[in-house]
């Protein structure tokens, strides 16, 4: 294994998570990147990656119900806007962290946002 170049240690990097064509607009994909749960959501030609653990209690949002660009938590129905992570009802408690995404050569890449 090649060590990272000097000054590059800890720099955020892109992670290949799926083929774009394998993503289903009705069913999010849950992945783990560097120990973080990430939900990957396809909406038409766009892909969004959000923090995947519900802020209310422990539930994976990628196992929830996706409709109209909104993901609903499978446990107690917190709702979040997929494109922005914005929390839409009180039980969700706060907005979700959004990670960067891009599509290259038909692959979906995700770069983790640094969450403190
Ligand atoms: S765990 Fe998501 S709303 Fe309760």
PDB file of C-alpha atoms and ligand atoms in Angstrom:
ATOM      1  CA  UNK A   1       0.000   0.000   0.000  1.00  0.00           C
ATOM      2  CA  UNK A   2       1.275   3.440  -0.960  1.00  0.00           C
ATOM      3  CA  UNK A   3       1.409   5.999   1.865  1.00  0.00           C
ATOM      4  CA  UNK A   4      -0.441   9.293   1.277  1.00  0.00           C
ATOM      5  CA  UNK A   5       1.684  12.138  -0.086  1.00  0.00           C
ATOM      6  CA  UNK A   6       3.067  14.594   2.483  1.00  0.00           C
ATOM      7  CA  UNK A   7       0.482  17.129   3.577  1.00  0.00           C
ATOM      8  CA  UNK A   8      -2.354  14.937   2.325  1.00  0.00           C
ATOM      9  CA  UNK A   9      -2.985  12.941   5.495  1.00  0.00           C
ATOM     10  CA  UNK A  10      -6.595  13.149   6.570  1.00  0.00           C
ATOM     11  CA  UNK A  11      -7.693  15.017   3.442  1.00  0.00           C
ATOM     12  CA  UNK A  12     -11.247  14.156   2.445  1.00  0.00           C
ATOM     13  CA  UNK A  13     -11.498  11.858  -0.534  1.00  0.00           C
ATOM     14  CA  UNK A  14     -14.150  10.509  -2.871  1.00  0.00           C
ATOM     15  CA  UNK A  15     -15.605   7.070  -2.216  1.00  0.00           C
ATOM     16  CA  UNK A  16     -17.178   4.947  -4.947  1.00  0.00           C
ATOM     17  CA  UNK A  17     -20.491   3.686  -3.540  1.00  0.00           C
ATOM     18  CA  UNK A  18     -22.523   2.352  -6.472  1.00  0.00           C
ATOM     19  CA  UNK A  19     -23.242   2.371 -10.162  1.00  0.00           C
ATOM     20  CA  UNK A  20     -25.667   5.211 -10.905  1.00  0.00           C
ATOM     21  CA  UNK A  21     -27.898   2.847 -12.898  1.00  0.00           C
ATOM     22  CA  UNK A  22     -28.187   0.512  -9.910  1.00  0.00           C
ATOM     23  CA  UNK A  23     -29.737   3.239  -7.735  1.00  0.00           C
ATOM     24  CA  UNK A  24     -33.515   3.142  -7.512  1.00  0.00           C
ATOM     25  CA  UNK A  25     -35.397   6.421  -7.066  1.00  0.00           C
ATOM     26  CA  UNK A  26     -37.849   4.694  -4.716  1.00  0.00           C
ATOM     27  CA  UNK A  27     -35.344   2.850  -2.542  1.00  0.00           C
ATOM     28  CA  UNK A  28     -32.357   4.598  -0.941  1.00  0.00           C
ATOM     29  CA  UNK A  29     -29.046   2.826  -0.546  1.00  0.00           C
ATOM     30  CA  UNK A  30     -27.425   2.625   2.882  1.00  0.00           C
ATOM     31  CA  UNK A  31     -23.623   2.461   2.908  1.00  0.00           C
ATOM     32  CA  UNK A  32     -20.885   2.825   5.483  1.00  0.00           C
ATOM     33  CA  UNK A  33     -17.959   5.120   4.697  1.00  0.00           C
ATOM     34  CA  UNK A  34     -15.089   5.465   7.148  1.00  0.00           C
ATOM     35  CA  UNK A  35     -17.391   4.205   9.899  1.00  0.00           C
ATOM     36  CA  UNK A  36     -20.182   6.668   9.107  1.00  0.00           C
ATOM     37  CA  UNK A  37     -23.628   5.565   7.984  1.00  0.00           C
ATOM     38  CA  UNK A  38     -24.568   7.364   4.787  1.00  0.00           C
ATOM     39  CA  UNK A  39     -27.865   7.242   2.911  1.00  0.00           C
ATOM     40  CA  UNK A  40     -27.605   7.614  -0.859  1.00  0.00           C
ATOM     41  CA  UNK A  41     -30.723   8.881  -2.602  1.00  0.00           C
ATOM     42  CA  UNK A  42     -31.373   9.082  -6.328  1.00  0.00           C
ATOM     43  CA  UNK A  43     -33.889  11.684  -7.426  1.00  0.00           C
ATOM     44  CA  UNK A  44     -34.159  11.678 -11.202  1.00  0.00           C
ATOM     45  CA  UNK A  45     -30.705  12.496 -12.551  1.00  0.00           C
ATOM     46  CA  UNK A  46     -29.445  13.787  -9.200  1.00  0.00           C
ATOM     47  CA  UNK A  47     -27.870  11.888  -6.320  1.00  0.00           C
ATOM     48  CA  UNK A  48     -27.792  13.064  -2.715  1.00  0.00           C
ATOM     49  CA  UNK A  49     -25.918  11.632   0.247  1.00  0.00           C
ATOM     50  CA  UNK A  50     -27.098  12.325   3.776  1.00  0.00           C
ATOM     51  CA  UNK A  51     -26.299  11.309   7.291  1.00  0.00           C
ATOM     52  CA  UNK A  52     -28.236   8.042   7.594  1.00  0.00           C
ATOM     53  CA  UNK A  53     -28.907   7.736  11.326  1.00  0.00           C
ATOM     54  CA  UNK A  54     -32.051   9.514  12.474  1.00  0.00           C
ATOM     55  CA  UNK A  55     -31.274  12.236  15.063  1.00  0.00           C
ATOM     56  CA  UNK A  56     -34.301  11.226  17.160  1.00  0.00           C
ATOM     57  CA  UNK A  57     -33.223   7.695  18.030  1.00  0.00           C
ATOM     58  CA  UNK A  58     -31.278   4.989  16.251  1.00  0.00           C
ATOM     59  CA  UNK A  59     -32.926   4.150  12.951  1.00  0.00           C
ATOM     60  CA  UNK A  60     -31.439   4.004   9.485  1.00  0.00           C
ATOM     61  CA  UNK A  61     -33.264   6.495   7.302  1.00  0.00           C
ATOM     62  CA  UNK A  62     -32.367   4.502   4.181  1.00  0.00           C
ATOM     63  CA  UNK A  63     -34.829   1.907   5.500  1.00  0.00           C
ATOM     64  CA  UNK A  64     -37.581   4.503   5.655  1.00  0.00           C
ATOM     65  CA  UNK A  65     -40.210   5.614   3.213  1.00  0.00           C
ATOM     66  CA  UNK A  66     -39.234   7.853   0.311  1.00  0.00           C
ATOM     67  CA  UNK A  67     -41.846   9.912  -1.474  1.00  0.00           C
ATOM     68  CA  UNK A  68     -41.813  13.254  -3.217  1.00  0.00           C
ATOM     69  CA  UNK A  69     -38.200  14.004  -2.313  1.00  0.00           C
ATOM     70  CA  UNK A  70     -38.853  13.421   1.396  1.00  0.00           C
ATOM     71  CA  UNK A  71     -37.509  10.534   3.468  1.00  0.00           C
ATOM     72  CA  UNK A  72     -39.597   9.448   6.431  1.00  0.00           C
ATOM     73  CA  UNK A  73     -37.946   7.622   9.315  1.00  0.00           C
ATOM     74  CA  UNK A  74     -39.223   4.043   9.672  1.00  0.00           C
ATOM     75  CA  UNK A  75     -39.573   4.311  13.464  1.00  0.00           C
ATOM     76  CA  UNK A  76     -41.452   7.475  14.423  1.00  0.00           C
ATOM     77  CA  UNK A  77     -41.987   9.296  11.125  1.00  0.00           C
ATOM     78  CA  UNK A  78     -39.455  12.127  11.304  1.00  0.00           C
ATOM     79  CA  UNK A  79     -39.241  13.652   7.838  1.00  0.00           C
ATOM     80  CA  UNK A  80     -36.276  15.159   5.997  1.00  0.00           C
ATOM     81  CA  UNK A  81     -35.914  16.770   2.598  1.00  0.00           C
ATOM     82  CA  UNK A  82     -33.513  14.622   0.590  1.00  0.00           C
ATOM     83  CA  UNK A  83     -32.017  17.454  -1.486  1.00  0.00           C
ATOM     84  CA  UNK A  84     -31.072  19.592   1.521  1.00  0.00           C
ATOM     85  CA  UNK A  85     -31.258  17.411   4.642  1.00  0.00           C
ATOM     86  CA  UNK A  86     -33.735  19.908   6.069  1.00  0.00           C
ATOM     87  CA  UNK A  87     -35.802  18.574   8.956  1.00  0.00           C
ATOM     88  CA  UNK A  88     -39.521  18.946   8.233  1.00  0.00           C
ATOM     89  CA  UNK A  89     -41.130  18.054  11.545  1.00  0.00           C
ATOM     90  CA  UNK A  90     -40.361  18.474  15.216  1.00  0.00           C
ATOM     91  CA  UNK A  91     -39.575  14.859  16.016  1.00  0.00           C
ATOM     92  CA  UNK A  92     -36.612  14.924  13.630  1.00  0.00           C
ATOM     93  CA  UNK A  93     -34.936  17.462  15.952  1.00  0.00           C
ATOM     94  CA  UNK A  94     -32.420  18.921  13.482  1.00  0.00           C
ATOM     95  CA  UNK A  95     -31.289  18.986   9.876  1.00  0.00           C
ATOM     96  CA  UNK A  96     -29.158  16.140   8.547  1.00  0.00           C
ATOM     97  CA  UNK A  97     -25.560  16.549   7.432  1.00  0.00           C
ATOM     98  CA  UNK A  98     -25.271  16.502   3.645  1.00  0.00           C
ATOM     99  CA  UNK A  99     -22.257  14.956   1.963  1.00  0.00           C
ATOM    100  CA  UNK A 100     -20.873  15.907  -1.436  1.00  0.00           C
ATOM    101  CA  UNK A 101     -21.709  13.694  -4.395  1.00  0.00           C
ATOM    102  CA  UNK A 102     -20.694  13.440  -8.025  1.00  0.00           C
ATOM    103  CA  UNK A 103     -21.209  11.019 -10.870  1.00  0.00           C
ATOM    104  CA  UNK A 104     -18.203   9.987 -12.935  1.00  0.00           C
ATOM    105  CA  UNK A 105     -18.195   7.363 -15.657  1.00  0.00           C
ATOM    106  CA  UNK A 106     -21.511   6.038 -14.393  1.00  0.00           C
ATOM    107  CA  UNK A 107     -20.295   5.633 -10.822  1.00  0.00           C
ATOM    108  CA  UNK A 108     -21.619   7.516  -7.807  1.00  0.00           C
ATOM    109  CA  UNK A 109     -18.915   9.050  -5.638  1.00  0.00           C
ATOM    110  CA  UNK A 110     -19.401  10.474  -2.143  1.00  0.00           C
ATOM    111  CA  UNK A 111     -17.115  12.734  -0.133  1.00  0.00           C
ATOM    112  CA  UNK A 112     -17.865  12.926   3.557  1.00  0.00           C
ATOM    113  CA  UNK A 113     -18.549  16.295   5.066  1.00  0.00           C
ATOM    114  CA  UNK A 114     -16.426  16.761   8.137  1.00  0.00           C
ATOM    115  CA  UNK A 115     -18.919  16.590  11.006  1.00  0.00           C
ATOM    116  CA  UNK A 116     -17.717  17.857  14.368  1.00  0.00           C
TER     117      UNK A 116
HETATM  118  S1  LIG B   1     -35.911   7.196  15.320  1.00  0.00           S
HETATM  119 FE1  LIG B   1     -36.422   8.448  13.631  1.00  0.00          FE
HETATM  120  S2  LIG B   1     -38.198   9.475  14.301  1.00  0.00           S
HETATM  121 FE2  LIG B   1     -37.675   8.260  15.980  1.00  0.00          FE
END
